[in-house]
Amino acid sequence: TIQNDSTCSVDESSLCNICLESWNADTEHKPVSLKCGHIFGETCISKWISKGPSKGCPNCKLSAKLSDIRKIYAKSIKAVDTSETNKTMEEMKKERLLREKLEKESGIEKVNLKLALIECERLKKVLIENRKLVGQLKNKKTAVEANQVTEDIEDVKPVFELKARVDLHVNGDSRVLATSEMTDIIACTHKSFNPLFTGYGLRKISNVDFKANEFIPLHSNQIKDICFHPRDEIILSASLDKTLKLTNLSNSCILMTHNLETDAWSCCWNEKDYNYYYVGLRNGQVLEYDIRINQRFLNEIISNDKLPVSSIQYLSQDNFNQKFEGIVATHLRSSNFHLREENSSFITYPLPIIGNFISSHFNKQLSQLLISSRPIKGQTCISHTLYSLSLNFNHLNERSLETNIITVLTGGSRADQVSRSKIFPHPCQSTSSLVLAGDQDSGGCVAWDTLTKERIQEIKCCSPVFDVSLLKLNKSDNHLISLTSDKLFVYNLNQGL
C-alpha cells in the first residue's frame, strides 16, 4: 500500500502501472523498463510477461519478453515536461544568430560610413577650389558685358538642329526614353534582337558622343515606362510582364524585382525622399515601395477609376505659402492627386478635368503640371494643358485642392500612337518654358513657347515620335532628344541662329 499523510504526497509518475505501488531501488520491486520505454516494478512486469494474458507491454501492448527488461539504476524517477525549456533555448539560439548577423552588418556599415566621410571631405576641397576659380573668372567680367550678354540671350529664339542619329533596331519597338543630368547615360527601351532573349530591355546611349552602347535584357513583355533615380544611376522599369524592376546602369545589374498582380503601366520616384518609388497598375491602383525593404509594397492607393494608370508623377510644392506633396496619377479618362500626409498615408483628390488622356509630366522647377489629351467631343485637336495645383483651407480649416489652368497648347488632329509630352524651363527666357511633344500631323515633334503659345519649331522625323526629352549638359549646351520606334535623334539648341 501507499502511505500518505499531511506532509507527504505520492507522484503518480513514480507508481508501477501494474500494482499501483511505488517502486524502490533497494527491493525486488526496483524500476525497470521495456524496449518501448514504459517503466514498471521488476517483480510485476516479470510476472506479467511470464504469466500474463497478453505477453506484451501493459501500456502500449507492444510485444515483450523477459530479455527486453532493462534495469534502471536510479534512486527515484520523475517525469518532467521540458518543452518550454527547449522552446526557450531555441529562441535564444535564433536571437544569438540574429545578433551576430546585425553586429557583422553594423561593422560593414561603419566602414562604409568612414569611407563616405573621407570622400565627402575630398569633394568639399574640390568644391572650394572650383568656387575660387569661378570667382576669379567672374571678377574679370565687367557689368556692361554681363548685361549685354543677358540682353542678347533674351532676344534669341531657340532653333533645334540635328546633331546625331542613333539606329536602335529595325523592329525595335522603342517606346520610352529617360535622361538624367546626374549621369552620362541616355536610356531607351526596345525589343531584343538576340534569339536567346526575345523580350525587351534598355539600350544605354552615351550623352558625350551619342553612341549606342550596351543592351540590358530585362522584361519578357513590352516596357511601358522607365524613370531615373534623382541622384543615382538606378533606373525603374515598369512592364506588361507584371513586374517592376530596379536596375543599376553602372554595372548593368538588376537590383530588385517586384512581381505584381497585374501589368505595370507607369512608374516614378519620390522627389523629396529618394528611398520611395511608385508604380501605376492596369487596374487603376498605385503601389508605394521602399528601396530599403525588399518586400511587399508599403502602401496601396486604391482609386475609383479602374482604368490603367497611363502616367504617374510625383508633385512637390515647397514655397513660402504652399508646402505639400503627393502623386498625380493620370488614368485614361481621369486624373487624381493623392496627397501624402505626415504619417505617410494618402488622401485622394480627383482633379476636375476630363479627357482622353495620353500622358502627364510635372516639372519641379516650374511647379507646373502638363497633361496631354487626345481629341474628344467638342475638341478636334490634341490639347496640351498646363496646370498649377494649390492646397487651400476654408474658415472651418477644411482642405481643398484647387486646379488652375495656366495655358492650353493645341497639337494635331491625330493621335494613333501614344506620344509622351514634357515641359521644361526655357533655356533662353527665364519667364517662359518649353513644351515638347510628338505630333503626327507635323511628321515628328513640336516645340512650343508657353509664354507666347507659339510653335517655335516643327521638327521632322522619318516616323512617329513616341517620347521626347530636353537634356541640359551645361548652361549653354542643351539638346532635344526624340525617340521613334527604331531610332533616337539628338538635336542641338543653337542659340546663335
Short mmCIF file of C-alpha atoms in Angstrom, two decimals:
data_model
loop_
_atom_site.label_atom_id
_atom_site.label_comp_id
_atom_site.label_asym_id
_atom_site.label_seq_id
_atom_site.Cartn_x
_atom_site.Cartn_y
_atom_site.Cartn_z
CA THR A 1 0.00 0.00 0.00
CA ILE A 2 0.93 3.68 -0.42
CA GLN A 3 1.19 5.68 2.82
CA ASN A 4 0.07 9.35 2.70
CA ASP A 5 -0.11 12.00 5.39
CA SER A 6 -0.50 15.76 5.56
CA THR A 7 3.18 16.37 4.79
CA CYS A 8 3.70 13.76 2.08
CA SER A 9 2.13 13.09 -1.27
CA VAL A 10 2.87 10.49 -3.92
CA ASP A 11 3.72 11.49 -7.50
CA GLU A 12 1.75 9.28 -9.85
CA SER A 13 4.74 9.21 -12.24
CA SER A 14 6.64 7.09 -9.62
CA LEU A 15 3.98 4.34 -9.39
CA CYS A 16 4.04 0.99 -11.10
CA ASN A 17 1.12 0.82 -13.55
CA ILE A 18 0.55 -2.86 -12.71
CA CYS A 19 0.33 -2.86 -8.88
CA LEU A 20 -0.09 0.92 -8.44
CA GLU A 21 2.58 0.95 -5.75
CA SER A 22 5.88 2.84 -5.67
CA TRP A 23 8.97 1.11 -6.88
CA ASN A 24 12.04 1.01 -4.68
CA ALA A 25 15.63 0.62 -5.80
CA ASP A 26 16.53 -1.25 -2.61
CA THR A 27 13.93 -4.03 -3.06
CA GLU A 28 12.97 -6.56 -5.73
CA HIS A 29 10.33 -4.08 -6.87
CA LYS A 30 13.04 -1.90 -8.39
CA PRO A 31 12.23 0.23 -11.55
CA VAL A 32 12.85 -1.40 -14.93
CA SER A 33 11.80 -0.54 -18.47
CA LEU A 34 10.85 -2.34 -21.64
CA LYS A 35 12.15 -1.55 -25.12
CA CYS A 36 9.11 0.64 -25.69
CA GLY A 37 10.27 2.87 -22.82
CA HIS A 38 7.48 2.27 -20.28
CA ILE A 39 8.58 1.78 -16.63
CA PHE A 40 7.28 -0.83 -14.15
CA GLY A 41 8.35 -2.61 -10.98
CA GLU A 42 10.66 -5.54 -11.81
CA THR A 43 8.67 -8.21 -9.97
CA CYS A 44 5.38 -7.01 -11.51
CA ILE A 45 6.50 -6.88 -15.13
CA SER A 46 8.37 -10.19 -14.83
CA LYS A 47 5.20 -11.94 -13.62
CA TRP A 48 3.14 -10.11 -16.27
CA ILE A 49 5.33 -11.29 -19.13
CA SER A 50 5.70 -14.82 -17.75
CA LYS A 51 2.09 -15.48 -16.71
CA GLY A 52 0.13 -12.52 -18.07
CA PRO A 53 -2.64 -12.93 -20.65
CA SER A 54 -1.10 -10.75 -23.45
CA LYS A 55 2.67 -11.27 -23.10
CA GLY A 56 3.18 -7.62 -24.04
CA CYS A 57 3.57 -4.17 -22.51
CA PRO A 58 0.60 -3.37 -20.26
CA ASN A 59 0.55 0.22 -21.55
CA CYS A 60 1.10 0.05 -25.31
CA LYS A 61 0.60 -3.71 -25.93
CA LEU A 62 3.94 -3.93 -27.76
CA SER A 63 5.23 -7.48 -27.77
CA ALA A 64 7.77 -8.03 -24.97
CA LYS A 65 9.80 -10.86 -23.42
CA LEU A 66 11.91 -11.26 -20.30
CA SER A 67 15.12 -10.39 -22.18
CA ASP A 68 13.61 -6.99 -23.04
CA ILE A 69 13.58 -5.94 -19.38
CA ARG A 70 16.21 -3.26 -18.73
CA LYS A 71 17.26 -2.22 -15.24
CA ILE A 72 17.25 1.44 -14.29
CA TYR A 73 19.89 2.44 -11.72
CA ALA A 74 18.32 5.47 -10.06
CA LYS A 75 17.06 6.24 -6.58
CA SER A 76 13.95 8.00 -7.93
CA ILE A 77 12.32 8.70 -11.28
CA LYS A 78 10.10 11.63 -12.13
CA ALA A 79 8.58 12.68 -15.49
CA VAL A 80 9.48 16.29 -16.35
CA ASP A 81 7.99 18.37 -19.21
CA THR A 82 10.92 20.23 -20.86
CA SER A 83 9.03 21.57 -23.92
CA GLU A 84 9.04 25.17 -22.65
CA THR A 85 12.74 24.95 -21.80
CA ASN A 86 13.56 23.57 -25.24
CA LYS A 87 11.48 26.29 -26.90
CA THR A 88 13.24 28.99 -24.88
CA MET A 89 16.65 27.57 -25.78
CA GLU A 90 15.73 27.53 -29.47
CA GLU A 91 14.59 31.16 -29.34
CA MET A 92 17.82 32.12 -27.56
CA LYS A 93 19.80 30.44 -30.33
CA LYS A 94 17.88 32.38 -33.01
CA GLU A 95 18.39 35.65 -31.14
CA ARG A 96 22.10 34.95 -30.84
CA LEU A 97 22.45 34.26 -34.57
CA LEU A 98 20.46 37.41 -35.40
CA ARG A 99 22.62 39.49 -33.05
CA GLU A 100 25.79 38.14 -34.67
CA LYS A 101 24.41 38.96 -38.12
CA LEU A 102 23.47 42.51 -37.11
CA GLU A 103 26.86 43.06 -35.48
CA LYS A 104 28.54 41.97 -38.70
CA GLU A 105 26.37 44.26 -40.82
CA SER A 106 26.95 47.11 -38.38
CA GLY A 107 30.69 46.68 -38.75
CA ILE A 108 30.42 46.79 -42.55
CA GLU A 109 28.26 49.93 -42.41
CA LYS A 110 30.73 51.63 -40.08
CA VAL A 111 33.49 51.03 -42.60
CA ASN A 112 31.32 52.30 -45.44
CA LEU A 113 30.42 55.39 -43.41
CA LYS A 114 34.07 56.13 -42.74
CA LEU A 115 34.91 55.79 -46.44
CA ALA A 116 31.97 58.05 -47.33
CA LEU A 117 33.15 60.72 -44.87
CA ILE A 118 36.63 60.62 -46.38
CA GLU A 119 35.19 61.00 -49.87
CA CYS A 120 32.94 63.84 -48.65
CA GLU A 121 35.95 65.74 -47.30
CA ARG A 122 37.75 65.29 -50.61
CA LEU A 123 34.77 66.60 -52.57
CA LYS A 124 34.48 69.58 -50.24
CA LYS A 125 38.06 70.55 -51.03
CA VAL A 126 37.41 70.20 -54.77
CA LEU A 127 34.25 72.33 -54.44
CA ILE A 128 36.11 75.07 -52.57
CA GLU A 129 38.82 75.15 -55.26
CA ASN A 130 36.22 75.30 -58.05
CA ARG A 131 34.39 78.15 -56.33
CA LYS A 132 37.64 80.09 -56.13
CA LEU A 133 38.17 79.61 -59.87
CA VAL A 134 34.60 80.68 -60.64
CA GLY A 135 35.03 83.78 -58.51
CA GLN A 136 38.23 84.70 -60.33
CA LEU A 137 36.51 84.35 -63.72
CA LYS A 138 33.53 86.45 -62.63
CA ASN A 139 35.78 89.25 -61.45
CA LYS A 140 37.26 89.54 -64.95
CA LYS A 141 33.88 90.42 -66.49
CA THR A 142 32.55 93.93 -66.36
CA ALA A 143 28.96 94.78 -65.53
CA VAL A 144 28.42 96.17 -69.04
CA GLU A 145 29.50 92.91 -70.68
CA ALA A 146 27.27 90.85 -68.38
CA ASN A 147 24.20 93.00 -69.16
CA GLN A 148 24.89 92.83 -72.89
CA VAL A 149 25.15 89.03 -72.80
CA THR A 150 21.84 88.80 -70.90
CA GLU A 151 20.02 91.04 -73.39
CA ASP A 152 21.37 89.03 -76.32
CA ILE A 153 20.20 85.75 -74.79
CA GLU A 154 16.69 87.07 -74.09
CA ASP A 155 16.27 88.05 -77.74
CA VAL A 156 17.38 84.69 -79.16
CA LYS A 157 14.75 82.18 -80.19
CA PRO A 158 15.88 78.56 -79.82
CA VAL A 159 16.36 76.60 -83.02
CA PHE A 160 16.99 72.87 -82.94
CA GLU A 161 19.45 71.42 -85.42
CA LEU A 162 20.09 67.71 -85.95
CA LYS A 163 23.33 66.67 -84.28
CA ALA A 164 23.21 62.87 -84.19
CA ARG A 165 21.06 59.90 -85.12
CA VAL A 166 21.31 56.61 -83.27
CA ASP A 167 19.98 53.49 -85.01
CA LEU A 168 18.46 51.12 -82.46
CA HIS A 169 16.87 48.19 -84.29
CA VAL A 170 14.73 47.83 -87.42
CA ASN A 171 11.88 46.23 -85.47
CA GLY A 172 12.96 47.62 -82.13
CA ASP A 173 9.50 48.63 -80.92
CA SER A 174 11.01 51.51 -78.90
CA ARG A 175 8.51 53.47 -76.83
CA VAL A 176 10.04 55.40 -73.91
CA LEU A 177 13.30 57.12 -73.02
CA ALA A 178 14.82 58.67 -69.91
CA THR A 179 17.61 61.20 -69.38
CA SER A 180 19.41 62.34 -66.27
CA GLU A 181 21.74 65.26 -65.68
CA MET A 182 23.38 63.26 -62.88
CA THR A 183 24.71 60.59 -65.27
CA ASP A 184 26.23 60.44 -68.74
CA ILE A 185 23.62 57.93 -69.91
CA ILE A 186 20.51 58.21 -72.07
CA ALA A 187 18.31 55.14 -71.63
CA CYS A 188 15.68 53.98 -74.10
CA THR A 189 13.65 50.81 -74.46
CA HIS A 190 13.43 48.47 -77.42
CA LYS A 191 12.95 44.82 -78.27
CA SER A 192 15.88 42.43 -78.11
CA PHE A 193 17.31 41.16 -81.37
CA ASN A 194 19.12 38.30 -79.61
CA PRO A 195 17.37 34.97 -80.41
CA LEU A 196 18.29 33.70 -76.94
CA PHE A 197 16.25 36.50 -75.33
CA THR A 198 13.17 37.63 -77.23
CA GLY A 199 11.92 40.11 -74.64
CA TYR A 200 12.57 43.81 -74.05
CA GLY A 201 15.34 45.77 -72.40
CA LEU A 202 17.24 49.05 -72.12
CA ARG A 203 19.78 50.49 -74.53
CA LYS A 204 22.45 52.67 -72.93
CA ILE A 205 23.50 55.66 -75.04
CA SER A 206 26.32 57.99 -74.09
CA ASN A 207 25.36 61.67 -73.88
CA VAL A 208 29.02 62.56 -74.54
CA ASP A 209 29.43 61.16 -78.06
CA PHE A 210 25.82 59.91 -78.53
CA LYS A 211 26.92 56.38 -79.38
CA ALA A 212 24.82 53.30 -78.65
CA ASN A 213 26.41 51.10 -76.02
CA GLU A 214 25.28 48.04 -74.06
CA PHE A 215 21.81 46.50 -74.28
CA ILE A 216 20.44 45.20 -70.94
CA PRO A 217 17.76 42.48 -71.25
CA LEU A 218 15.10 42.99 -68.59
CA HIS A 219 11.48 42.07 -69.30
CA SER A 220 9.62 39.37 -71.22
CA ASN A 221 6.99 41.84 -72.46
CA GLN A 222 6.86 45.49 -73.56
CA ILE A 223 8.24 48.13 -71.20
CA LYS A 224 5.65 50.85 -70.58
CA ASP A 225 7.70 53.33 -68.54
CA ILE A 226 11.20 54.00 -67.20
CA CYS A 227 12.45 56.61 -64.72
CA PHE A 228 15.92 57.56 -63.44
CA HIS A 229 16.70 57.81 -59.74
CA PRO A 230 17.08 61.55 -58.96
CA ARG A 231 20.62 61.14 -57.58
CA ASP A 232 21.94 57.80 -58.83
CA GLU A 233 22.38 55.58 -61.88
CA ILE A 234 19.47 53.37 -60.80
CA ILE A 235 16.52 53.19 -63.16
CA LEU A 236 12.96 51.95 -62.66
CA SER A 237 11.23 49.95 -65.40
CA ALA A 238 7.52 49.04 -65.49
CA SER A 239 6.44 46.32 -67.88
CA LEU A 240 3.42 44.43 -69.19
CA ASP A 241 5.03 41.23 -67.88
CA LYS A 242 3.63 42.15 -64.42
CA THR A 243 6.98 43.16 -62.95
CA LEU A 244 8.65 46.33 -61.70
CA LYS A 245 12.46 46.25 -61.74
CA LEU A 246 15.31 48.38 -60.38
CA THR A 247 18.48 48.23 -62.46
CA ASN A 248 21.90 49.74 -61.79
CA LEU A 249 23.09 51.10 -65.15
CA SER A 250 26.69 51.49 -63.96
CA ASN A 251 27.16 47.72 -63.78
CA SER A 252 24.02 46.59 -65.68
CA CYS A 253 22.80 44.52 -62.71
CA ILE A 254 19.17 44.06 -61.69
CA LEU A 255 18.95 45.15 -58.06
CA MET A 256 15.35 44.26 -57.31
CA THR A 257 12.32 42.69 -58.97
CA HIS A 258 8.76 43.18 -57.74
CA ASN A 259 6.20 40.66 -59.01
CA LEU A 260 2.80 42.31 -59.42
CA GLU A 261 -0.74 41.01 -59.68
CA THR A 262 -1.33 42.81 -62.98
CA ASP A 263 0.50 44.76 -65.70
CA ALA A 264 2.62 47.76 -64.73
CA TRP A 265 1.91 50.87 -66.83
CA SER A 266 3.87 53.69 -65.21
CA CYS A 267 6.44 54.44 -62.50
CA CYS A 268 8.19 57.35 -60.75
CA TRP A 269 10.43 58.26 -57.80
CA ASN A 270 9.62 60.33 -54.75
CA GLU A 271 11.27 63.69 -55.45
CA LYS A 272 11.75 64.53 -51.75
CA ASP A 273 12.70 61.20 -50.20
CA TYR A 274 14.58 59.18 -52.79
CA ASN A 275 14.05 55.91 -50.92
CA TYR A 276 10.44 55.67 -52.09
CA TYR A 277 9.13 54.86 -55.56
CA TYR A 278 5.74 54.16 -57.11
CA VAL A 279 4.12 52.07 -59.81
CA GLY A 280 0.79 52.59 -61.56
CA LEU A 281 -1.08 49.42 -62.49
CA ARG A 282 -3.50 48.33 -65.15
CA ASN A 283 -6.33 48.01 -62.59
CA GLY A 284 -6.03 51.68 -61.58
CA GLN A 285 -4.14 51.13 -58.34
CA VAL A 286 -0.86 52.78 -57.27
CA LEU A 287 1.67 50.94 -55.10
CA GLU A 288 4.36 52.55 -52.94
CA TYR A 289 7.70 50.77 -52.33
CA ASP A 290 10.78 51.44 -50.20
CA ILE A 291 14.18 50.69 -51.78
CA ARG A 292 15.48 49.70 -48.33
CA ILE A 293 12.85 46.98 -47.92
CA ASN A 294 12.80 44.13 -50.42
CA GLN A 295 9.32 43.02 -49.52
CA ARG A 296 5.72 43.78 -50.40
CA PHE A 297 4.57 47.31 -51.09
CA LEU A 298 4.26 49.77 -48.20
CA ASN A 299 1.02 51.42 -49.32
CA GLU A 300 -1.72 50.54 -51.75
CA ILE A 301 -3.58 53.55 -53.12
CA ILE A 302 -6.96 52.42 -54.45
CA SER A 303 -8.82 54.63 -56.92
CA ASN A 304 -12.44 54.56 -58.02
CA ASP A 305 -11.18 54.66 -61.60
CA LYS A 306 -10.29 51.08 -62.58
CA LEU A 307 -8.74 52.06 -65.93
CA PRO A 308 -4.94 51.82 -66.29
CA VAL A 309 -2.70 54.48 -64.75
CA SER A 310 -1.11 55.68 -68.00
CA SER A 311 1.19 58.18 -66.27
CA ILE A 312 2.33 58.83 -62.72
CA GLN A 313 4.24 61.89 -61.46
CA TYR A 314 5.46 62.93 -58.02
CA LEU A 315 4.39 66.51 -57.31
CA SER A 316 6.18 68.55 -54.66
CA GLN A 317 5.32 72.15 -53.76
CA ASP A 318 7.71 73.80 -51.32
CA ASN A 319 7.47 77.59 -51.20
CA PHE A 320 6.54 80.14 -48.57
CA ASN A 321 2.75 79.68 -48.86
CA GLN A 322 2.35 76.21 -50.34
CA LYS A 323 4.03 73.14 -48.85
CA PHE A 324 2.58 69.81 -49.84
CA GLU A 325 3.49 66.73 -51.85
CA GLY A 326 1.86 63.72 -53.41
CA ILE A 327 1.25 61.67 -56.53
CA VAL A 328 -0.55 62.71 -59.70
CA ALA A 329 -1.99 59.52 -61.18
CA THR A 330 -3.37 60.08 -64.68
CA HIS A 331 -5.72 57.36 -65.89
CA LEU A 332 -7.06 57.05 -69.43
CA ARG A 333 -10.21 59.02 -68.54
CA SER A 334 -9.44 60.85 -65.29
CA SER A 335 -6.66 62.17 -63.10
CA ASN A 336 -6.25 62.10 -59.30
CA PHE A 337 -3.92 63.79 -56.85
CA HIS A 338 -3.02 61.57 -53.89
CA LEU A 339 -1.87 63.93 -51.13
CA ARG A 340 0.84 62.45 -48.91
CA GLU A 341 0.21 63.03 -45.21
CA GLU A 342 2.82 63.36 -42.47
CA ASN A 343 2.11 59.79 -41.37
CA SER A 344 2.87 58.60 -44.94
CA SER A 345 -0.79 57.82 -45.69
CA PHE A 346 -2.58 59.28 -48.74
CA ILE A 347 -5.77 61.29 -49.27
CA THR A 348 -7.20 61.29 -52.80
CA TYR A 349 -8.40 64.48 -54.53
CA PRO A 350 -9.91 63.93 -58.01
CA LEU A 351 -8.74 66.63 -60.44
CA PRO A 352 -11.69 68.42 -62.06
CA ILE A 353 -10.60 67.64 -65.62
CA ILE A 354 -11.92 65.31 -68.31
CA GLY A 355 -10.36 63.98 -71.47
CA ASN A 356 -8.88 61.06 -73.31
CA PHE A 357 -5.51 61.39 -71.63
CA ILE A 358 -2.21 60.36 -73.17
CA SER A 359 0.40 61.41 -70.62
CA SER A 360 1.29 63.81 -67.81
CA HIS A 361 4.53 65.46 -66.71
CA PHE A 362 5.38 67.62 -63.69
CA ASN A 363 8.38 69.95 -63.67
CA LYS A 364 9.63 70.69 -60.16
CA GLN A 365 11.48 73.88 -61.15
CA LEU A 366 8.37 75.40 -62.72
CA SER A 367 5.84 73.83 -60.30
CA GLN A 368 3.66 73.17 -63.33
CA LEU A 369 1.77 70.06 -64.39
CA LEU A 370 1.36 69.23 -68.09
CA ILE A 371 -1.46 66.88 -69.11
CA SER A 372 -2.00 65.89 -72.75
CA SER A 373 -5.28 64.61 -74.16
CA ARG A 374 -6.44 63.10 -77.45
CA PRO A 375 -9.28 64.80 -79.35
CA ILE A 376 -12.64 64.35 -77.64
CA LYS A 377 -16.20 65.52 -78.34
CA GLY A 378 -16.12 69.29 -78.81
CA GLN A 379 -12.33 69.26 -79.18
CA THR A 380 -10.98 68.33 -82.61
CA CYS A 381 -7.27 68.53 -81.81
CA ILE A 382 -4.80 67.18 -79.27
CA SER A 383 -4.54 69.50 -76.27
CA HIS A 384 -1.52 70.07 -74.02
CA THR A 385 -2.76 71.86 -70.89
CA LEU A 386 -0.59 73.39 -68.18
CA TYR A 387 -1.95 73.40 -64.63
CA SER A 388 -0.89 74.70 -61.25
CA LEU A 389 -2.16 73.00 -58.09
CA SER A 390 -2.69 74.68 -54.73
CA LEU A 391 -3.94 73.42 -51.37
CA ASN A 392 -6.42 75.78 -49.72
CA PHE A 393 -8.24 75.93 -46.36
CA ASN A 394 -11.71 77.33 -45.67
CA HIS A 395 -12.97 79.02 -42.47
CA LEU A 396 -13.54 75.57 -40.92
CA ASN A 397 -9.92 74.68 -41.66
CA GLU A 398 -11.06 72.07 -44.20
CA ARG A 399 -8.65 71.36 -47.03
CA SER A 400 -9.47 71.56 -50.71
CA LEU A 401 -7.33 71.19 -53.83
CA GLU A 402 -7.56 73.97 -56.40
CA THR A 403 -6.62 73.31 -60.02
CA ASN A 404 -5.77 76.36 -62.13
CA ILE A 405 -5.22 76.32 -65.89
CA ILE A 406 -2.14 78.30 -66.95
CA THR A 407 -2.34 77.82 -70.71
CA VAL A 408 -3.57 75.40 -73.37
CA LEU A 409 -1.50 74.47 -76.41
CA THR A 410 -3.04 72.85 -79.48
CA GLY A 411 -1.47 69.96 -81.35
CA GLY A 412 -2.51 67.97 -84.40
CA SER A 413 -5.78 66.19 -85.06
CA ARG A 414 -4.42 62.62 -84.92
CA ALA A 415 -3.04 60.54 -82.07
CA ASP A 416 -2.98 56.96 -83.33
CA GLN A 417 0.08 56.25 -81.20
CA VAL A 418 0.77 57.15 -77.57
CA SER A 419 3.29 60.00 -77.54
CA ARG A 420 4.52 61.43 -74.25
CA SER A 421 4.83 65.20 -73.83
CA LYS A 422 7.21 67.07 -71.49
CA ILE A 423 7.63 70.57 -70.04
CA PHE A 424 10.99 72.20 -69.27
CA PRO A 425 12.27 75.64 -68.21
CA HIS A 426 13.03 77.79 -71.26
CA PRO A 427 16.82 77.65 -71.85
CA CYS A 428 16.89 81.26 -73.09
CA GLN A 429 13.99 83.03 -71.37
CA SER A 430 13.60 82.88 -67.61
CA THR A 431 9.93 83.94 -67.76
CA SER A 432 8.85 81.16 -70.11
CA SER A 433 9.00 77.41 -70.56
CA LEU A 434 9.15 74.89 -73.39
CA VAL A 435 6.64 72.14 -74.12
CA LEU A 436 7.87 69.29 -76.33
CA ALA A 437 5.59 66.61 -77.78
CA GLY A 438 5.37 64.17 -80.65
CA ASP A 439 2.87 65.21 -83.31
CA GLN A 440 1.65 63.00 -86.15
CA ASP A 441 0.35 65.86 -88.30
CA SER A 442 3.75 67.57 -88.13
CA GLY A 443 5.59 64.37 -89.05
CA GLY A 444 7.80 64.45 -85.96
CA CYS A 445 7.68 66.56 -82.81
CA VAL A 446 6.76 70.16 -81.95
CA ALA A 447 8.31 72.70 -79.56
CA TRP A 448 6.05 75.41 -78.04
CA ASP A 449 6.86 78.58 -76.13
CA THR A 450 4.32 78.66 -73.28
CA LEU A 451 4.58 82.44 -72.87
CA THR A 452 3.61 83.30 -76.44
CA LYS A 453 1.83 79.98 -77.19
CA GLU A 454 3.76 79.93 -80.46
CA ARG A 455 5.20 76.89 -82.15
CA ILE A 456 8.92 77.53 -82.09
CA GLN A 457 9.68 74.70 -84.46
CA GLU A 458 8.19 71.62 -86.10
CA ILE A 459 10.97 69.04 -86.17
CA LYS A 460 10.55 66.46 -88.92
CA CYS A 461 11.35 62.79 -88.35
CA CYS A 462 11.09 59.73 -90.54
CA SER A 463 8.41 58.11 -88.36
CA PRO A 464 6.12 58.97 -85.41
CA VAL A 465 7.80 60.24 -82.25
CA PHE A 466 6.87 58.34 -79.09
CA ASP A 467 8.89 60.19 -76.45
CA VAL A 468 10.93 63.38 -76.06
CA SER A 469 13.29 64.97 -73.54
CA LEU A 470 15.41 68.08 -73.11
CA LEU A 471 18.93 67.26 -71.95
CA LYS A 472 20.91 70.06 -70.31
CA LEU A 473 24.59 69.14 -70.14
CA ASN A 474 25.74 72.59 -69.01
CA LYS A 475 24.50 76.18 -69.01
CA SER A 476 24.82 76.66 -72.78
CA ASP A 477 24.67 73.07 -74.05
CA ASN A 478 21.05 71.93 -74.45
CA HIS A 479 19.84 69.02 -76.55
CA LEU A 480 16.43 67.86 -77.64
CA ILE A 481 16.13 64.06 -77.64
CA SER A 482 13.33 62.39 -79.61
CA LEU A 483 12.58 58.67 -79.91
CA THR A 484 10.89 56.82 -82.75
CA SER A 485 10.22 53.09 -82.97
CA ASP A 486 13.73 52.31 -84.23
CA LYS A 487 15.85 55.48 -83.93
CA LEU A 488 16.90 58.13 -81.44
CA PHE A 489 17.51 61.68 -82.69
CA VAL A 490 19.63 64.31 -80.97
CA TYR A 491 19.08 68.00 -81.81
CA ASN A 492 21.36 70.79 -80.69
CA LEU A 493 19.83 74.02 -79.39
CA ASN A 494 21.68 76.59 -81.49
CA GLN A 495 21.32 79.95 -79.73
CA GLY A 496 23.27 81.75 -82.39
CA LEU A 497 20.64 81.34 -85.10
#
